[in-house]
Short mmCIF file of C-alpha atoms in Angstrom, two decimals:
data_model
loop_
_atom_site.label_atom_id
_atom_site.label_comp_id
_atom_site.label_asym_id
_atom_site.label_seq_id
_atom_site.Cartn_x
_atom_site.Cartn_y
_atom_site.Cartn_z
CA UNK A 1 10.25 0.09 9.02
CA UNK A 2 6.93 -1.41 7.93
CA UNK A 3 3.90 -0.11 9.73
CA UNK A 4 1.54 -2.68 11.23
CA UNK A 5 -1.16 -3.98 8.99
CA UNK A 6 -4.58 -3.10 9.83
CA UNK A 7 -7.57 -5.50 10.00
CA UNK A 8 -11.23 -4.69 9.99
CA UNK A 9 -14.27 -6.62 9.98
CA UNK A 10 -17.85 -6.01 8.47
CA UNK A 11 -20.61 -8.24 9.10
CA UNK A 12 -23.83 -8.19 7.24
CA UNK A 13 -27.27 -7.90 8.83
CA UNK A 14 -28.89 -11.25 9.19
CA UNK A 15 -31.02 -11.92 6.17
CA UNK A 16 -32.63 -14.86 4.58
CA UNK A 17 -30.70 -14.66 1.47
CA UNK A 18 -28.87 -17.82 1.35
CA UNK A 19 -27.08 -17.32 -1.88
CA UNK A 20 -24.40 -15.12 -0.23
CA UNK A 21 -20.96 -16.64 0.50
CA UNK A 22 -20.11 -17.05 4.23
CA UNK A 23 -16.90 -14.89 4.13
CA UNK A 24 -14.83 -12.66 1.90
CA UNK A 25 -11.31 -11.82 2.81
CA UNK A 26 -9.38 -8.93 1.05
CA UNK A 27 -5.93 -7.74 1.38
CA UNK A 28 -5.12 -4.22 0.14
CA UNK A 29 -1.47 -3.55 -0.52
CA UNK A 30 -0.90 0.15 -0.98
CA UNK A 31 1.55 2.57 0.34
CA UNK A 32 -1.10 5.34 -0.12
CA UNK A 33 -3.12 5.84 3.17
CA UNK A 34 -6.00 7.60 1.34
CA UNK A 35 -6.12 4.78 -1.31
CA UNK A 36 -6.22 2.10 1.43
CA UNK A 37 -8.99 3.99 3.23
CA UNK A 38 -11.21 4.33 0.07
CA UNK A 39 -10.61 0.54 -0.93
CA UNK A 40 -11.50 -0.55 2.50
CA UNK A 41 -14.73 1.44 2.32
CA UNK A 42 -15.35 0.03 -1.12
CA UNK A 43 -15.07 -3.49 0.02
CA UNK A 44 -17.11 -2.91 3.19
CA UNK A 45 -20.13 -1.86 0.82
CA UNK A 46 -19.99 -5.15 -1.03
CA UNK A 47 -23.09 -7.25 -0.58
CA UNK A 48 -21.68 -10.39 -1.51
CA UNK A 49 -20.73 -12.07 1.71
CA UNK A 50 -22.23 -12.29 5.25
CA UNK A 51 -18.74 -11.55 6.69
CA UNK A 52 -16.26 -9.19 5.07
CA UNK A 53 -12.73 -9.03 6.36
CA UNK A 54 -10.16 -6.44 4.96
CA UNK A 55 -6.45 -6.16 5.95
CA UNK A 56 -4.05 -3.53 4.69
CA UNK A 57 -0.35 -3.66 4.16
CA UNK A 58 1.59 -0.46 3.34
CA UNK A 59 4.64 -2.27 1.63
CA UNK A 60 5.44 -5.34 -0.37
CA UNK A 61 7.42 -7.04 2.38
CA UNK A 62 4.52 -6.74 4.84
CA UNK A 63 2.10 -8.28 2.33
CA UNK A 64 4.70 -11.21 2.04
CA UNK A 65 5.12 -11.55 5.67
CA UNK A 66 1.47 -11.83 6.26
CA UNK A 67 1.29 -14.91 3.96
CA UNK A 68 4.38 -16.35 5.57
CA UNK A 69 2.57 -16.01 9.00
CA UNK A 70 -0.14 -18.15 7.76
CA UNK A 71 -2.76 -15.57 6.70
CA UNK A 72 -4.78 -16.16 3.40
CA UNK A 73 -7.06 -14.04 1.36
CA UNK A 74 -9.70 -14.47 -1.35
CA UNK A 75 -8.76 -11.20 -3.03
CA UNK A 76 -5.50 -9.32 -3.02
CA UNK A 77 -5.63 -5.60 -4.37
CA UNK A 78 -2.00 -4.88 -5.17
CA UNK A 79 -0.42 -1.68 -6.25
CA UNK A 80 2.77 -1.71 -8.53
CA UNK A 81 4.76 0.93 -6.88
CA UNK A 82 5.46 -0.19 -3.21
CA UNK A 83 8.42 0.44 -0.96
CA UNK A 84 10.79 -2.29 0.11
CA UNK A 85 9.49 -4.81 -2.48
CA UNK A 86 7.32 -3.79 -5.50
CA UNK A 87 3.98 -5.21 -6.64
CA UNK A 88 5.35 -7.41 -9.29
CA UNK A 89 8.19 -8.92 -7.02
CA UNK A 90 5.61 -9.60 -4.23
CA UNK A 91 3.16 -11.20 -6.77
CA UNK A 92 5.85 -13.51 -8.18
CA UNK A 93 6.83 -14.54 -4.74
CA UNK A 94 3.31 -15.08 -3.69
CA UNK A 95 2.60 -17.34 -6.66
CA UNK A 96 5.78 -19.29 -5.96
CA UNK A 97 4.56 -19.95 -2.53
CA UNK A 98 1.50 -21.39 -4.17
CA UNK A 99 -0.76 -18.68 -3.28
CA UNK A 100 -4.08 -18.93 -5.29
CA UNK A 101 -5.94 -15.72 -4.30
CA UNK A 102 -7.37 -13.49 -6.98
CA UNK A 103 -4.57 -10.92 -7.29
CA UNK A 104 -5.74 -7.63 -8.75
CA UNK A 105 -3.06 -5.04 -9.97
CA UNK A 106 -4.60 -1.58 -9.01
CA UNK A 107 -2.26 1.16 -10.24
CA UNK A 108 -1.91 4.45 -11.70
CA UNK A 109 0.72 3.26 -14.23
CA UNK A 110 -0.85 2.97 -17.63
CA UNK A 111 2.05 1.87 -19.74
CA UNK A 112 1.69 -1.29 -21.87
CA UNK A 113 5.15 -2.39 -20.77
CA UNK A 114 4.23 -1.83 -17.10
CA UNK A 115 1.02 -3.81 -17.58
CA UNK A 116 2.50 -6.83 -19.28
CA UNK A 117 5.34 -6.99 -16.71
CA UNK A 118 2.81 -6.95 -13.88
CA UNK A 119 0.49 -9.43 -15.59
CA UNK A 120 3.50 -11.76 -16.36
CA UNK A 121 4.34 -11.68 -12.54
CA UNK A 122 1.11 -13.57 -11.87
CA UNK A 123 -1.77 -11.09 -11.75
CA UNK A 124 -5.35 -12.29 -12.47
CA UNK A 125 -6.58 -8.87 -13.52
CA UNK A 126 -4.98 -5.56 -14.08
CA UNK A 127 -7.04 -2.46 -13.25
CA UNK A 128 -6.19 1.32 -13.69
CA UNK A 129 -6.99 3.59 -10.48
CA UNK A 130 -9.43 4.68 -9.44
CA UNK A 131 -11.01 1.58 -8.21
CA UNK A 132 -14.80 1.77 -8.26
CA UNK A 133 -17.65 -0.28 -6.88
CA UNK A 134 -18.45 -1.59 -10.33
CA UNK A 135 -14.89 -2.79 -11.03
CA UNK A 136 -14.64 -4.45 -7.64
CA UNK A 137 -17.89 -6.16 -8.11
CA UNK A 138 -16.70 -7.72 -11.34
CA UNK A 139 -13.60 -8.94 -9.56
CA UNK A 140 -15.64 -10.77 -6.88
CA UNK A 141 -17.91 -12.18 -9.60
CA UNK A 142 -14.76 -13.66 -11.24
CA UNK A 143 -13.93 -15.18 -7.80
CA UNK A 144 -17.33 -16.75 -7.83
CA UNK A 145 -16.79 -18.38 -11.09
CA UNK A 146 -13.36 -19.62 -10.21
CA UNK B 1 -37.17 30.82 7.94
CA UNK B 2 -34.84 28.12 9.21
CA UNK B 3 -36.23 25.64 6.65
CA UNK B 4 -35.43 28.29 4.00
CA UNK B 5 -31.89 28.53 5.32
CA UNK B 6 -31.23 24.77 4.98
CA UNK B 7 -32.71 24.68 1.57
CA UNK B 8 -30.65 27.71 0.35
CA UNK B 9 -27.60 26.16 1.61
CA UNK B 10 -28.41 22.86 -0.14
CA UNK B 11 -28.89 24.77 -3.35
CA UNK B 12 -25.59 26.53 -2.78
CA UNK B 13 -23.82 23.25 -2.37
CA UNK B 14 -25.43 21.75 -5.42
CA UNK B 15 -24.46 25.02 -7.41
CA UNK B 16 -20.85 24.82 -6.33
CA UNK B 17 -20.54 21.06 -7.19
CA UNK B 18 -22.21 21.56 -10.52
CA UNK B 19 -19.67 24.33 -11.26
CA UNK B 20 -16.71 22.20 -10.31
CA UNK B 21 -18.04 19.18 -12.42
CA UNK B 22 -18.67 21.71 -15.38
CA UNK B 23 -15.08 22.94 -15.11
CA UNK B 24 -13.74 19.50 -14.90
CA UNK B 25 -12.17 19.98 -11.55
CA UNK B 26 -14.18 16.93 -10.06
CA UNK B 27 -15.56 13.96 -11.81
CA UNK B 28 -18.09 11.12 -10.89
CA UNK B 29 -15.47 9.50 -8.62
CA UNK B 30 -16.21 12.33 -6.10
CA UNK B 31 -19.96 11.20 -6.29
CA UNK B 32 -18.71 7.74 -5.59
CA UNK B 33 -17.12 9.08 -2.52
CA UNK B 34 -20.15 10.82 -1.12
CA UNK B 35 -22.17 7.58 -1.80
CA UNK B 36 -19.69 5.59 0.34
CA UNK B 37 -20.62 8.02 3.31
CA UNK B 38 -23.44 6.63 5.66
CA UNK B 39 -24.43 6.68 9.15
CA UNK B 40 -21.62 4.45 10.17
CA UNK B 41 -19.02 6.69 8.62
CA UNK B 42 -20.78 10.09 8.67
CA UNK B 43 -17.38 11.89 8.13
CA UNK B 44 -15.88 9.74 5.57
CA UNK B 45 -15.69 12.26 2.75
CA UNK B 46 -14.07 14.96 4.90
CA UNK B 47 -11.77 12.33 6.45
CA UNK B 48 -10.63 11.30 2.97
CA UNK B 49 -10.25 14.65 1.81
CA UNK B 50 -8.15 15.85 4.83
CA UNK B 51 -5.82 13.01 4.16
CA UNK B 52 -5.57 14.00 0.49
CA UNK B 53 -4.68 17.55 1.43
CA UNK B 54 -2.01 16.23 3.93
CA UNK B 55 -0.40 13.80 1.47
CA UNK B 56 -0.63 16.03 -1.43
CA UNK B 57 1.18 18.90 0.26
CA UNK B 58 4.00 16.50 1.33
CA UNK B 59 4.13 15.17 -2.39
CA UNK B 60 4.29 18.67 -3.95
CA UNK B 61 7.00 19.70 -1.57
CA UNK B 62 9.02 16.57 -2.53
CA UNK B 63 8.58 17.31 -6.08
CA UNK B 64 9.83 20.86 -5.67
CA UNK B 65 12.75 19.69 -3.90
CA UNK B 66 13.82 17.08 -6.51
CA UNK B 67 13.34 19.72 -9.13
CA UNK B 68 15.47 22.16 -7.30
CA UNK B 69 18.46 19.79 -7.40
CA UNK B 70 20.39 21.57 -10.19
CA UNK B 71 23.07 18.84 -10.64
CA UNK B 72 20.83 15.94 -11.49
CA UNK B 73 17.05 15.53 -10.77
CA UNK B 74 15.89 12.03 -9.74
CA UNK B 75 13.32 11.34 -12.41
CA UNK B 76 12.62 8.01 -11.01
CA UNK B 77 11.76 9.38 -7.66
CA UNK B 78 9.51 12.08 -9.45
CA UNK B 79 7.59 9.30 -11.27
CA UNK B 80 6.93 7.62 -8.01
CA UNK B 81 5.62 10.72 -6.16
CA UNK B 82 3.52 11.44 -9.30
CA UNK B 83 2.03 7.91 -9.39
CA UNK B 84 0.98 8.56 -5.74
CA UNK B 85 -0.38 11.74 -6.51
CA UNK B 86 -2.27 10.46 -9.45
CA UNK B 87 -3.59 7.50 -7.26
CA UNK B 88 -5.05 9.85 -4.57
CA UNK B 89 -6.25 12.43 -7.06
CA UNK B 90 -8.18 9.82 -9.09
CA UNK B 91 -9.59 8.22 -6.01
CA UNK B 92 -11.30 11.38 -4.83
CA UNK B 93 -12.43 12.54 -8.39
CA UNK B 94 -9.81 15.32 -8.62
CA UNK B 95 -9.84 15.15 -12.49
CA UNK B 96 -7.86 18.23 -13.37
CA UNK B 97 -5.20 17.69 -10.87
CA UNK B 98 -4.90 14.08 -12.02
CA UNK B 99 -4.63 15.34 -15.68
CA UNK B 100 -1.77 17.63 -14.92
CA UNK B 101 0.14 14.82 -13.08
CA UNK B 102 -0.28 12.74 -16.39
CA UNK B 103 1.48 15.49 -18.38
CA UNK B 104 4.09 16.05 -15.47
CA UNK B 105 4.88 12.23 -15.80
CA UNK B 106 5.40 12.50 -19.51
CA UNK B 107 7.86 15.42 -19.09
CA UNK B 108 9.51 13.31 -16.27
CA UNK B 109 9.89 10.33 -18.52
CA UNK B 110 11.58 12.49 -21.16
CA UNK B 111 13.94 13.99 -18.57
CA UNK B 112 12.65 17.33 -19.68
CA UNK B 113 13.62 19.65 -16.58
CA UNK B 114 11.91 22.64 -18.03
CA UNK B 115 8.75 20.88 -18.91
CA UNK B 116 8.71 19.32 -15.29
CA UNK B 117 9.04 22.71 -13.78
CA UNK B 118 6.21 24.15 -15.86
CA UNK B 119 4.01 21.31 -15.11
CA UNK B 120 4.71 21.57 -11.16
CA UNK B 121 3.77 25.24 -11.31
CA UNK B 122 0.47 24.26 -13.05
CA UNK B 123 -0.01 21.27 -10.63
CA UNK B 124 0.44 23.76 -7.67
CA UNK B 125 -2.10 26.07 -9.15
CA UNK B 126 -4.67 23.48 -9.75
CA UNK B 127 -4.15 21.76 -6.38
CA UNK B 128 -4.78 25.38 -4.69
CA UNK B 129 -7.80 25.95 -6.61
CA UNK B 130 -9.16 22.49 -5.82
CA UNK B 131 -8.32 22.96 -2.02
CA UNK B 132 -10.05 26.35 -1.87
CA UNK B 133 -13.28 25.10 -3.62
CA UNK B 134 -13.35 22.06 -1.40
CA UNK B 135 -12.92 24.13 1.73
CA UNK B 136 -15.93 26.35 0.45
CA UNK B 137 -17.92 23.03 -0.05
CA UNK B 138 -17.38 21.88 3.51
CA UNK B 139 -18.10 25.31 4.98
CA UNK B 140 -21.54 25.25 3.25
CA UNK B 141 -21.99 21.74 4.36
CA UNK B 142 -21.26 22.57 7.99
CA UNK B 143 -23.59 25.67 7.98
CA UNK B 144 -26.31 23.46 6.33
CA UNK B 145 -25.76 20.79 9.22
CA UNK B 146 -25.83 23.35 11.77
CA UNK B 147 -29.03 25.00 10.38
CA UNK B 148 -30.73 21.77 10.24
CA UNK B 149 -30.25 20.99 13.99
CA UNK B 150 -31.50 24.42 15.36
CA UNK B 151 -34.75 23.79 16.99
CA UNK B 152 -37.40 26.34 18.09
CA UNK B 153 -37.25 26.94 21.86
CA UNK B 154 -39.33 24.46 23.84
CA UNK B 155 -42.50 25.71 25.34
CA UNK B 156 -42.65 26.07 29.14
CA UNK B 157 -46.02 26.11 30.98
#
């Protein structure tokens, strides 16, 4: 049974910097509770938007259901190994639905075959774990350019 | 004297951390974890490490059970557990544990049962060492936090 997704909000203090985007929403898709917690914290520290929204899903079906219920995200951090429906399958389905989010594969798998299969499913970027503040920042910068 | 206690404990923490870095037990990802901790999440590191201990022990038990199946070991399931353990370990900077997982995964990909058993024993050993050292680190941190909030008795007229 899928566990409920969790949503958290982080607002930046008022500042006069008008260059920040209004809102950044990130979906973290990983079965690993520790990884979700760390990724959530990394996102909360980004100083790129006035409002940061993170949501987590612990399996592929949950990630898909969120989109089917109308949710949308700027960035999706997607693990390859997921219960019920794996990362590549979810990614293919999301792209088939017309989802235009930046989808980042974040995984411990490092084989060329796995990487190519995941990229072919519709990823924008493939990153090997651990996710760092630096890697995450470059993903958001790519979003700004899009 | 109290100030000396806090400084001594801080030095002990730094000494232990330096040792763990030098031994390759931890890497810079652990520092990244510490940098994420702040006033709004003052227990973030201990929270994450507690999750790591809980999840890792579950994964190690599952790996041992899979290897004890004498008829046929489910190498596919083993790889999934190993990827999980690698993900957690790399996320907290547990470098040596992660590296053993890489070797374990390689043995699993070759369906090498004896290799997997050796890797599991090494993994359990590395995990135990890491857990003991992190417990030591947190104990020193707790003592330091206690020492820094002790106040001189208030003067009563």
